[in-house]
mmCIF file with all atom_site columns, C-alpha atoms in Angstrom:
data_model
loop_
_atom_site.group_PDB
_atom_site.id
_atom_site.type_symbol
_atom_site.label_atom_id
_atom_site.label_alt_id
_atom_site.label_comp_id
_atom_site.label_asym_id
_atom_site.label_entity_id
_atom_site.label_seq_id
_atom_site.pdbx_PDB_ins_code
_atom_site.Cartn_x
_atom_site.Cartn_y
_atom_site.Cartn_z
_atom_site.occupancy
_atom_site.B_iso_or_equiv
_atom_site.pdbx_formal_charge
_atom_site.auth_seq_id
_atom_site.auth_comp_id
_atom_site.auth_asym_id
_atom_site.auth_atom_id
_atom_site.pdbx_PDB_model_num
ATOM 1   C CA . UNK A 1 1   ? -104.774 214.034 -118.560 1.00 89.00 ? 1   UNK A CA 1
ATOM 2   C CA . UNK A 1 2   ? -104.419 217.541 -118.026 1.00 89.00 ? 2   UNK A CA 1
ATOM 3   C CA . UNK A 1 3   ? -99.966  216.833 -116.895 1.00 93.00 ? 3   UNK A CA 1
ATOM 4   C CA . UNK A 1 4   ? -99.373  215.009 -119.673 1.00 94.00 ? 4   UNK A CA 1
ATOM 5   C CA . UNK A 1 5   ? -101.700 217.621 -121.942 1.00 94.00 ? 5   UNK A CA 1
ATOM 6   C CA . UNK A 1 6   ? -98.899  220.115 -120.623 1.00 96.00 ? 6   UNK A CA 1
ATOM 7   C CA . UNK A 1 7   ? -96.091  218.344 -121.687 1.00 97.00 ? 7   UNK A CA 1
ATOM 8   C CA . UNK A 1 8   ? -98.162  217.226 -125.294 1.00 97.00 ? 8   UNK A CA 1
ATOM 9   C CA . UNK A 1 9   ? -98.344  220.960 -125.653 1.00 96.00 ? 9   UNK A CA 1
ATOM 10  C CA . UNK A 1 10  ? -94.351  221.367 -125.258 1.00 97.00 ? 10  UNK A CA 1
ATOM 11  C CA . UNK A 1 11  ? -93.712  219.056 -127.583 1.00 98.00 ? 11  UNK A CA 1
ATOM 12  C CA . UNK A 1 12  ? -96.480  220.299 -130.098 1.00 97.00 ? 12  UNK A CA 1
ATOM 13  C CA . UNK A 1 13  ? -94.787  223.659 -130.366 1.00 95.00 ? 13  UNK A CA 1
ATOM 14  C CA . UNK A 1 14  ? -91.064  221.701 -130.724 1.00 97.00 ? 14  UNK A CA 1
ATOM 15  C CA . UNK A 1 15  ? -92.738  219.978 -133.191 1.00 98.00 ? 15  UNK A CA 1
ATOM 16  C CA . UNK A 1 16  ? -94.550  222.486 -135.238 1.00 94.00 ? 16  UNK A CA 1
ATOM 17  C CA . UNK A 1 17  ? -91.072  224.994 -135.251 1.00 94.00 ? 17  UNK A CA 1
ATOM 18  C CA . UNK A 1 18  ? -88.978  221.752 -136.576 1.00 98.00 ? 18  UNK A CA 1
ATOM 19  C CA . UNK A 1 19  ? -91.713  221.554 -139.249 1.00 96.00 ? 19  UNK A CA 1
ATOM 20  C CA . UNK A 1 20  ? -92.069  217.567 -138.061 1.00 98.00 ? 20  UNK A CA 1
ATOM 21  C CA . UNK A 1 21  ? -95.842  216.791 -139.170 1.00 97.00 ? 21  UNK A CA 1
ATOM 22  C CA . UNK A 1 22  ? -95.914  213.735 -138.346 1.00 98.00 ? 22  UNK A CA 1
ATOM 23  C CA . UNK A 1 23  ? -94.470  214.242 -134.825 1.00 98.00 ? 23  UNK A CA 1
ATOM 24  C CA . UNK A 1 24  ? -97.100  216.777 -134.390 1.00 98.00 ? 24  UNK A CA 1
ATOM 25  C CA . UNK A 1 25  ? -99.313  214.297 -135.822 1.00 98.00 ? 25  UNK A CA 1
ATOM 26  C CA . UNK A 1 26  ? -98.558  211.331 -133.485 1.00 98.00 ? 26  UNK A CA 1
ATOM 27  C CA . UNK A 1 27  ? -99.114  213.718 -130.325 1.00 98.00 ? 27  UNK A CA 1
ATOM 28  C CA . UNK A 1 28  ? -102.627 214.925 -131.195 1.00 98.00 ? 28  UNK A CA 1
ATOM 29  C CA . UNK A 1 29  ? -103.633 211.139 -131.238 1.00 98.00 ? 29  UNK A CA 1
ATOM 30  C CA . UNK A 1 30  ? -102.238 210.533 -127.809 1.00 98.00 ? 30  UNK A CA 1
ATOM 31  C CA . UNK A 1 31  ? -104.000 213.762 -126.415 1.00 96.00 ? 31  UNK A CA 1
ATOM 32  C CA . UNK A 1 32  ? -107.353 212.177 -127.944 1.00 96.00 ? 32  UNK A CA 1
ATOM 33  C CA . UNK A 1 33  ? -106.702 209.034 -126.501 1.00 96.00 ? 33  UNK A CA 1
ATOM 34  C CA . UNK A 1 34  ? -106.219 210.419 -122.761 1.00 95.00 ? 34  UNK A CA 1
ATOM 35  C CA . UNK A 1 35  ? -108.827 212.628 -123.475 1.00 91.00 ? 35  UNK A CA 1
ATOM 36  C CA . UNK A 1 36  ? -110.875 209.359 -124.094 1.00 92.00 ? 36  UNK A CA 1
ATOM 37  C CA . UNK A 1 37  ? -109.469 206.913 -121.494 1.00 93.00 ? 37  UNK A CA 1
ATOM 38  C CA . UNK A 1 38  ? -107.790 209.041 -118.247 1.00 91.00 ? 38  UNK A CA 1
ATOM 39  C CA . UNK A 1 39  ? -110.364 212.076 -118.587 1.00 87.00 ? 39  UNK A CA 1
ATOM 40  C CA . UNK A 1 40  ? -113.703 210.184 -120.276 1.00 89.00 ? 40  UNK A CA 1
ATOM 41  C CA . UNK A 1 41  ? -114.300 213.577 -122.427 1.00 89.00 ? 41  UNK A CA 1
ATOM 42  C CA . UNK A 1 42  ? -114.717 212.077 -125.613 1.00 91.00 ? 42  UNK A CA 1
ATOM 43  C CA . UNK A 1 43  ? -117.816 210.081 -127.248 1.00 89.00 ? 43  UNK A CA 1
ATOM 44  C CA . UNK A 1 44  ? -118.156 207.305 -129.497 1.00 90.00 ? 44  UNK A CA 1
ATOM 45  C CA . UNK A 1 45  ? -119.077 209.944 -132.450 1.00 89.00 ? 45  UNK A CA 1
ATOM 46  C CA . UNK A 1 46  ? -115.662 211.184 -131.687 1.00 91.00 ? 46  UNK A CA 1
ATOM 47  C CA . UNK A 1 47  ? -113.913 208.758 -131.707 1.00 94.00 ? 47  UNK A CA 1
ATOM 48  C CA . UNK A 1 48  ? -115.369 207.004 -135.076 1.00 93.00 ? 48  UNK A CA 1
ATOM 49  C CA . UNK A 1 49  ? -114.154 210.525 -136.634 1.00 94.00 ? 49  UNK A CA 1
ATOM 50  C CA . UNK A 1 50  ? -110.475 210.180 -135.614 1.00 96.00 ? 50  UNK A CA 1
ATOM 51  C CA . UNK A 1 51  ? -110.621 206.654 -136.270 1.00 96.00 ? 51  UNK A CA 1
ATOM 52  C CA . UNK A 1 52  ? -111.712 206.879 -139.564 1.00 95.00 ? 52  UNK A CA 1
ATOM 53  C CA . UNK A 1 53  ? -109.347 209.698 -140.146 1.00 97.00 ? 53  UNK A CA 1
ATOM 54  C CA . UNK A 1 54  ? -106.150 207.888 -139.336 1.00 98.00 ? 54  UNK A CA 1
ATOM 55  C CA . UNK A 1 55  ? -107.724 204.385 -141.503 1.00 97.00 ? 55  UNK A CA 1
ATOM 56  C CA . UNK A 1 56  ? -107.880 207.119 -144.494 1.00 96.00 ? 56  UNK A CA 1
ATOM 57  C CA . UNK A 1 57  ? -103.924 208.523 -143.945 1.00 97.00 ? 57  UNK A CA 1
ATOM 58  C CA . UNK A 1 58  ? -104.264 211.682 -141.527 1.00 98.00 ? 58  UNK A CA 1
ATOM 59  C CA . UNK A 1 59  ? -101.361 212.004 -139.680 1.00 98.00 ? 59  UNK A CA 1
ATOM 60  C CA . UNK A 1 60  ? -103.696 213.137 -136.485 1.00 98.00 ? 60  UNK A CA 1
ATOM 61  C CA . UNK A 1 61  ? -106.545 213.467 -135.470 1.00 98.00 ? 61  UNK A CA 1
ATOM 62  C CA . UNK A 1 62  ? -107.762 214.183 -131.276 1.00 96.00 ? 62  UNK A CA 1
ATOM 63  C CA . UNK A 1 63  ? -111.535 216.168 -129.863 1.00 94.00 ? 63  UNK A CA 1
ATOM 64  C CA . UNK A 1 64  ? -111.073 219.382 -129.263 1.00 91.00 ? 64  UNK A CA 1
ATOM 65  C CA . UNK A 1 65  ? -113.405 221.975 -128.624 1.00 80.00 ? 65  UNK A CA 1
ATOM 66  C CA . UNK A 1 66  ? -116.065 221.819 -125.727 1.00 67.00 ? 66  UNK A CA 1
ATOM 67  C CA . UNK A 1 67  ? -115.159 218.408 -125.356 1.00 61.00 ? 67  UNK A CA 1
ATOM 68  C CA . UNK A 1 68  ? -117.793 215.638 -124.876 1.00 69.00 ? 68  UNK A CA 1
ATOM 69  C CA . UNK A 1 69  ? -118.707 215.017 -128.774 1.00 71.00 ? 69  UNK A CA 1
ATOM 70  C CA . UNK A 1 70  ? -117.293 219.102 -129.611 1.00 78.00 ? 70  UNK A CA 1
ATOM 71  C CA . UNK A 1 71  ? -115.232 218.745 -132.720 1.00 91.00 ? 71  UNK A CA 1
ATOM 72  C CA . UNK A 1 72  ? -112.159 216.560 -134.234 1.00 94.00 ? 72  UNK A CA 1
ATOM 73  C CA . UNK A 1 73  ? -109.023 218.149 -135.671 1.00 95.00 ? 73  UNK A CA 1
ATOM 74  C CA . UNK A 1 74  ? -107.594 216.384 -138.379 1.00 97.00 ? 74  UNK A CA 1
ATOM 75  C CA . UNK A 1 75  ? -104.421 216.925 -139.264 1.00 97.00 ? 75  UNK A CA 1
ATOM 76  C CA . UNK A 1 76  ? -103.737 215.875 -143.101 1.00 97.00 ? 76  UNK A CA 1
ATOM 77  C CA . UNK A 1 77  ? -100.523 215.078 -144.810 1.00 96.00 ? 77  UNK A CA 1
ATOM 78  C CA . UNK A 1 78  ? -99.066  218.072 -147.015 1.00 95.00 ? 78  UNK A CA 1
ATOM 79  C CA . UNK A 1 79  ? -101.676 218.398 -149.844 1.00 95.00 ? 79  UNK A CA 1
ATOM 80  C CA . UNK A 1 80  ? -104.285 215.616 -148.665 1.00 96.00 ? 80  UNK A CA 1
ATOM 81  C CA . UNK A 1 81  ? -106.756 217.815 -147.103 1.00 95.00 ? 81  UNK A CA 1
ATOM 82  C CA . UNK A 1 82  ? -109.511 217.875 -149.881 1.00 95.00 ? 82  UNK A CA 1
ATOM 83  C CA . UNK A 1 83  ? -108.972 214.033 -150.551 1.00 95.00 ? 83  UNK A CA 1
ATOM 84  C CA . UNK A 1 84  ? -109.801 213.780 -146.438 1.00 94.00 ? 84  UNK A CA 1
ATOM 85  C CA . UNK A 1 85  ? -112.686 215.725 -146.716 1.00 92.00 ? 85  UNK A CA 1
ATOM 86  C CA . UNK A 1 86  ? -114.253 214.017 -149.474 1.00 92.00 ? 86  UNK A CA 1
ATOM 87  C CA . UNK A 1 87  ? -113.282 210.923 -148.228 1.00 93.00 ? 87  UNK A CA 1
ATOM 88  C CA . UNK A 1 88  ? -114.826 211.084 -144.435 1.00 92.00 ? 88  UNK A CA 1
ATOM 89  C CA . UNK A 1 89  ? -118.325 211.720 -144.691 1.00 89.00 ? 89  UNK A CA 1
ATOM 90  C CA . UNK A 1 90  ? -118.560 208.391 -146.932 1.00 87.00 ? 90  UNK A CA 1
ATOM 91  C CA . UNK A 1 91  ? -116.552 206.628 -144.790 1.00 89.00 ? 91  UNK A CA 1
ATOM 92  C CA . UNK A 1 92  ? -118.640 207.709 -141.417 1.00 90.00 ? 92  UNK A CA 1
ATOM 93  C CA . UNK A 1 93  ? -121.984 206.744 -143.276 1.00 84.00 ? 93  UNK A CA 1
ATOM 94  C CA . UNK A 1 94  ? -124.181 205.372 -140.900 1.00 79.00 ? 94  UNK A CA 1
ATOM 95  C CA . UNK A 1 95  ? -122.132 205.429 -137.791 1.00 80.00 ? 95  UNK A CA 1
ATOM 96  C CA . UNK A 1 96  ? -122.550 208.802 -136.608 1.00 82.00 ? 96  UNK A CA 1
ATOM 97  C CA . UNK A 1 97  ? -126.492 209.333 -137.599 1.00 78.00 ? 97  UNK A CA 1
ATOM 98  C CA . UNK A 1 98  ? -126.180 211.802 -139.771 1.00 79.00 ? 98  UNK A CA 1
ATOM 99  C CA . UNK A 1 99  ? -123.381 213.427 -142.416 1.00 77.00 ? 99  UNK A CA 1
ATOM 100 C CA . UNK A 1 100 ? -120.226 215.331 -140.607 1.00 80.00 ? 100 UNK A CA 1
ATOM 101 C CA . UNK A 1 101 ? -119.813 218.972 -141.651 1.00 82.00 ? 101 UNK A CA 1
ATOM 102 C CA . UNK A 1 102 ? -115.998 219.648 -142.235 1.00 87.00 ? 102 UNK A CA 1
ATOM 103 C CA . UNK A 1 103 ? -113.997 223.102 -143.077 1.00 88.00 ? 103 UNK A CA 1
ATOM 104 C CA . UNK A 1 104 ? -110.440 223.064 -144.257 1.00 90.00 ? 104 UNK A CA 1
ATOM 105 C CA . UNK A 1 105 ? -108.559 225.609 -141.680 1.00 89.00 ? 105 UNK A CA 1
ATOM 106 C CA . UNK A 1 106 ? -105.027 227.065 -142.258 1.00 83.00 ? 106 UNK A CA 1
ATOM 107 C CA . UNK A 1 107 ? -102.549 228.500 -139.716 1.00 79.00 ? 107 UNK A CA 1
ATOM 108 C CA . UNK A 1 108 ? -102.348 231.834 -139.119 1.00 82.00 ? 108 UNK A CA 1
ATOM 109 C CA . UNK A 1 109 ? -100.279 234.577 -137.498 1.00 81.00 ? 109 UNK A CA 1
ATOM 110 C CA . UNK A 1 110 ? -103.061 235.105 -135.333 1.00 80.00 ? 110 UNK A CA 1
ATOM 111 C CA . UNK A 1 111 ? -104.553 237.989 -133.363 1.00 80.00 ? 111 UNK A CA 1
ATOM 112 C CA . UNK A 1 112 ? -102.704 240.850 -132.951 1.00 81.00 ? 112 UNK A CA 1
ATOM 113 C CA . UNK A 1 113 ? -102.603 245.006 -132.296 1.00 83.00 ? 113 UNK A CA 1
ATOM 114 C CA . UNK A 1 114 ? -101.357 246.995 -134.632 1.00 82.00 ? 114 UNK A CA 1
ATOM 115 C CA . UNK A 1 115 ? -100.388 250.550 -133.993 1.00 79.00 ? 115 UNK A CA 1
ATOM 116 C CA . UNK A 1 116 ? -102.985 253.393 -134.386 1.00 76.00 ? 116 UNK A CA 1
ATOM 117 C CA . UNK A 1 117 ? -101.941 255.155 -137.427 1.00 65.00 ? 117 UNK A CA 1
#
């Protein structure tokens, strides 16, 4: 997992400067799924979350976080995010025991120092 997470990683960044979603998309789903086969990290709450993510359009979804059962990222097509998050709580009803909490996050420029002034 963790050689071809490296070269996932490569790719991610190609794909995020090109702008290529569903590229980006398409290699979050393989990093779940040899998170969940070739490194056993996931758990079946997990993996009902992505699954039901990419049954209701999200162009990816993989764990992430502290790993066994931490958190999904979903990646939504342009302008689907709210429709997602209204849409995956009802969908995951009864198979994860109890009602996922969800946040909508947005890129950023990240952390960085500015100059005292």
């Amino acid at each position: 997992h963790v050689v071809t997470e490296t070269a996932r990683t490569r790719d991610a960044v190609a794909a995020l400067r090109a702008g290529d979603l569903p590229a980006l998309g398409a290699l979050l789903v393989a990093g779940h799924r040899s998170l969940a086969a070739d490194y056993a990290a996931s758990c079946a709450e997990a993996d009902a979350v992505v699954a039901a993510a990419l049954a209701h359009g999200a162009l990816g979804a993989r764990l992430t976080g502290a790993g066994f059962g931490g958190a999904v990222l979903v990646l939504p097509a342009p302008g689907e995010a709210r429709r997602l998050l209204r849409a995956l709580p009802r969908a995951l009803a009864g198979a994860l025991g109890g009602v996922p909490r969800a946040w909508i996050a947005r890129a950023s420029a990240g952390v960085r120092r500015e100059a005292a002034g």
